[in-house]
Amino acid sequence: MDELPIGRRVAYWRNRRKMSQQVFADRLGKSKSWVDKVERGVRRLDKFSVVYEIADVLQLDVQLLLGKDPERRPENPSGVDQVEVEEIRAALERYDQISAFFYAPPEPPPLGEMRKAVTHAWLSFQHAKYGALARTLPRLLREAQAADTAYNDGPYAREAAHLLGQVYQISAAVLRKLGEHELSWIAADRSVIVSQRAGDQLLAGVATTRVAMALLSLGRARPALEINVNAANRLAPGTAGNDSSPERLSVYGQLLLQGAMAAARIGDGATVRDLLAGAEEASRGLDGDANYYRTSFGPTNVQLHRAAAAVELGEGRMAVEVHERLDLEGFNALLPERRAQHFLDQARARALIGDIDVASEMLLEGDRLAPSEIRCRPLAHEVLSDVLRRTRGTPSASVAELAEHLSVGV
């Protein structure tokens, strides 16, 4: 991309944004002919004001348009800038499996190294290190795809597919956090397909929750509910010869929890209660909160989802009551991503009941625990904006500082 003429880069990013030349021209206030000449290099872009206007319409950093690396903001080390998301997108657009039909696959990375890299990526996600993870994901995706292609016909095929399925899940999870819901859906969908090749029902079950979460983020709550419940019914412990192992209980329970979140988005309180009750029963088969298949499932996590579902149903008071009854020892043992997400949910709950000061405190608590969960998520920006709008007088210095980090106007 760097060596391309600027007109070609304009065409590249316009196509990425799925804009026709006519639509792009209309948004710029130019003619279609003008756009065509720019993209073919017939007309030069020699005014910075026009370049900046084009970058604004294409919603990208002007440095990318100029063929340079976007300036990273050192004051926000936990943030993720646009070039990192585009690199993840490019990695997801690779189809090495098709190329392998025509050319010998590249030398794959050793599976031992892949296992370590995937474990490290999961730890990065569950500790809410989204910035560091976004920078490593493109390479991890490429290597996992190469391994899956190279080992496809050998004795390690299932293990390679299992690792790639996990990498797609990690990608789906972090992209959803960053508000890249369409990309999240693509990665999650890939994970379901690869997990089936890996021959692991439970991995496919967790992949299903990733698809459902992406759908929910896209406003597709009913399909999200249906696929969670359907997968849970197939994986239910004690039915159709299924065991009642901690792994199965965790994946089954997680499917029910995500189903409850989808039902809450629809406003179906009865289904929310039924699914939460099923998840709570499953959690009793575990020795506390565990992390089988990276689910963090257990009794405490069920309560966090109970509070989150109450927020979605508009029942802020109930969400606060659930929070006040939490087992603090169990809560503090959960991974940072889960706890910070809960603080964000509690900020929303407090805002619902008009307790703006405590809503601010919850956002700050989440930021202290896992800055990326607050600073990188569009949802957190929306909550902070609402809190600031409803704050009487001048916000505290800590809230004002957080707003500055998030570029949210005070």
mmCIF file of N, CA and C in Angstrom, residues 161 164-166 168-169 172 184-201 203-212 227 231:
data_model
loop_
_atom_site.group_PDB
_atom_site.id
_atom_site.type_symbol
_atom_site.label_atom_id
_atom_site.label_comp_id
_atom_site.label_asym_id
_atom_site.label_seq_id
_atom_site.Cartn_x
_atom_site.Cartn_y
_atom_site.Cartn_z
ATOM 1 N N ALA A 161 -6.403 -27.371 13.345
ATOM 2 C CA ALA A 161 -7.728 -26.763 13.194
ATOM 3 C C ALA A 161 -8.224 -26.224 14.533
ATOM 4 N N LEU A 164 -6.487 -22.920 15.162
ATOM 5 C CA LEU A 164 -7.030 -21.866 14.301
ATOM 6 C C LEU A 164 -8.418 -21.459 14.776
ATOM 7 N N GLY A 165 -9.227 -22.425 15.186
ATOM 8 C CA GLY A 165 -10.555 -22.099 15.719
ATOM 9 C C GLY A 165 -10.464 -21.174 16.922
ATOM 10 N N GLN A 166 -9.487 -21.433 17.778
ATOM 11 C CA GLN A 166 -9.308 -20.559 18.950
ATOM 12 C C GLN A 166 -8.865 -19.154 18.542
ATOM 13 N N TYR A 168 -9.528 -17.633 15.749
ATOM 14 C CA TYR A 168 -10.705 -16.944 15.222
ATOM 15 C C TYR A 168 -11.609 -16.480 16.374
ATOM 16 N N GLN A 169 -11.742 -17.295 17.411
ATOM 17 C CA GLN A 169 -12.560 -16.886 18.554
ATOM 18 C C GLN A 169 -11.981 -15.655 19.244
ATOM 19 N N ALA A 172 -12.696 -12.693 17.086
ATOM 20 C CA ALA A 172 -14.099 -12.283 17.182
ATOM 21 C C ALA A 172 -14.357 -11.537 18.482
ATOM 22 N N SER A 184 -16.201 -9.036 13.537
ATOM 23 C CA SER A 184 -16.356 -10.004 14.616
ATOM 24 C C SER A 184 -17.210 -11.183 14.161
ATOM 25 N N TRP A 185 -18.261 -10.874 13.440
ATOM 26 C CA TRP A 185 -19.165 -11.922 12.938
ATOM 27 C C TRP A 185 -18.424 -12.847 11.968
ATOM 28 N N ILE A 186 -17.620 -12.260 11.077
ATOM 29 C CA ILE A 186 -16.858 -13.070 10.123
ATOM 30 C C ILE A 186 -15.917 -14.018 10.866
ATOM 31 N N ALA A 187 -15.162 -13.481 11.822
ATOM 32 C CA ALA A 187 -14.216 -14.313 12.566
ATOM 33 C C ALA A 187 -14.936 -15.406 13.352
ATOM 34 N N ALA A 188 -16.060 -15.068 13.973
ATOM 35 C CA ALA A 188 -16.818 -16.047 14.749
ATOM 36 C C ALA A 188 -17.372 -17.148 13.859
ATOM 37 N N ASP A 189 -17.881 -16.760 12.701
ATOM 38 C CA ASP A 189 -18.418 -17.739 11.762
ATOM 39 C C ASP A 189 -17.327 -18.698 11.290
ATOM 40 N N ARG A 190 -16.146 -18.143 11.020
ATOM 41 C CA ARG A 190 -15.014 -18.998 10.632
ATOM 42 C C ARG A 190 -14.684 -19.978 11.761
ATOM 43 N N SER A 191 -14.775 -19.514 12.981
ATOM 44 C CA SER A 191 -14.444 -20.359 14.121
ATOM 45 C C SER A 191 -15.376 -21.561 14.222
ATOM 46 N N VAL A 192 -16.664 -21.357 13.954
ATOM 47 C CA VAL A 192 -17.624 -22.462 13.993
ATOM 48 C C VAL A 192 -17.237 -23.533 12.975
ATOM 49 N N ILE A 193 -16.928 -23.104 11.767
ATOM 50 C CA ILE A 193 -16.599 -24.045 10.689
ATOM 51 C C ILE A 193 -15.325 -24.815 11.013
ATOM 52 N N VAL A 194 -14.288 -24.093 11.459
ATOM 53 C CA VAL A 194 -13.011 -24.739 11.758
ATOM 54 C C VAL A 194 -13.145 -25.666 12.964
ATOM 55 N N SER A 195 -13.953 -25.273 13.950
ATOM 56 C CA SER A 195 -14.141 -26.101 15.144
ATOM 57 C C SER A 195 -14.781 -27.435 14.797
ATOM 58 N N GLN A 196 -15.654 -27.435 13.818
ATOM 59 C CA GLN A 196 -16.265 -28.693 13.379
ATOM 60 C C GLN A 196 -15.211 -29.601 12.760
ATOM 61 N N ARG A 197 -14.277 -29.007 11.996
ATOM 62 C CA ARG A 197 -13.197 -29.817 11.434
ATOM 63 C C ARG A 197 -12.275 -30.346 12.519
ATOM 64 N N ALA A 198 -12.172 -29.600 13.613
ATOM 65 C CA ALA A 198 -11.324 -30.041 14.720
ATOM 66 C C ALA A 198 -11.949 -31.208 15.475
ATOM 67 N N GLY A 199 -13.234 -31.464 15.214
ATOM 68 C CA GLY A 199 -13.904 -32.582 15.858
ATOM 69 C C GLY A 199 -14.176 -32.364 17.332
ATOM 70 N N ASP A 200 -14.306 -31.108 17.745
ATOM 71 C CA ASP A 200 -14.535 -30.792 19.157
ATOM 72 C C ASP A 200 -15.878 -30.088 19.304
ATOM 73 N N GLN A 201 -16.876 -30.792 19.825
ATOM 74 C CA GLN A 201 -18.210 -30.220 20.008
ATOM 75 C C GLN A 201 -18.177 -29.000 20.922
ATOM 76 N N LEU A 203 -15.678 -26.914 21.608
ATOM 77 C CA LEU A 203 -15.064 -25.750 20.946
ATOM 78 C C LEU A 203 -16.068 -25.108 20.002
ATOM 79 N N ALA A 204 -16.824 -25.942 19.278
ATOM 80 C CA ALA A 204 -17.871 -25.418 18.395
ATOM 81 C C ALA A 204 -18.963 -24.721 19.195
ATOM 82 N N GLY A 205 -19.249 -25.243 20.392
ATOM 83 C CA GLY A 205 -20.251 -24.598 21.245
ATOM 84 C C GLY A 205 -19.822 -23.208 21.673
ATOM 85 N N VAL A 206 -18.564 -23.062 22.064
ATOM 86 C CA VAL A 206 -18.067 -21.734 22.449
ATOM 87 C C VAL A 206 -18.036 -20.814 21.237
ATOM 88 N N ALA A 207 -17.660 -21.368 20.074
ATOM 89 C CA ALA A 207 -17.674 -20.564 18.848
ATOM 90 C C ALA A 207 -19.075 -20.051 18.557
ATOM 91 N N THR A 208 -20.080 -20.863 18.881
ATOM 92 C CA THR A 208 -21.466 -20.445 18.680
ATOM 93 C C THR A 208 -21.800 -19.233 19.535
ATOM 94 N N THR A 209 -21.276 -19.204 20.766
ATOM 95 C CA THR A 209 -21.537 -18.023 21.606
ATOM 96 C C THR A 209 -20.902 -16.785 20.993
ATOM 97 N N ARG A 210 -19.755 -16.951 20.325
ATOM 98 C CA ARG A 210 -19.097 -15.805 19.685
ATOM 99 C C ARG A 210 -19.937 -15.291 18.515
ATOM 100 N N VAL A 211 -20.497 -16.220 17.747
ATOM 101 C CA VAL A 211 -21.389 -15.809 16.653
ATOM 102 C C VAL A 211 -22.587 -15.061 17.221
ATOM 103 N N ALA A 212 -23.162 -15.611 18.285
ATOM 104 C CA ALA A 212 -24.348 -14.994 18.885
ATOM 105 C C ALA A 212 -24.046 -13.602 19.423
ATOM 106 N N ILE A 227 -29.749 -19.435 18.202
ATOM 107 C CA ILE A 227 -28.579 -20.291 18.014
ATOM 108 C C ILE A 227 -27.955 -20.684 19.348
ATOM 109 N N ALA A 231 -27.875 -24.693 20.327
ATOM 110 C CA ALA A 231 -26.585 -25.334 20.639
ATOM 111 C C ALA A 231 -26.582 -25.876 22.065
#
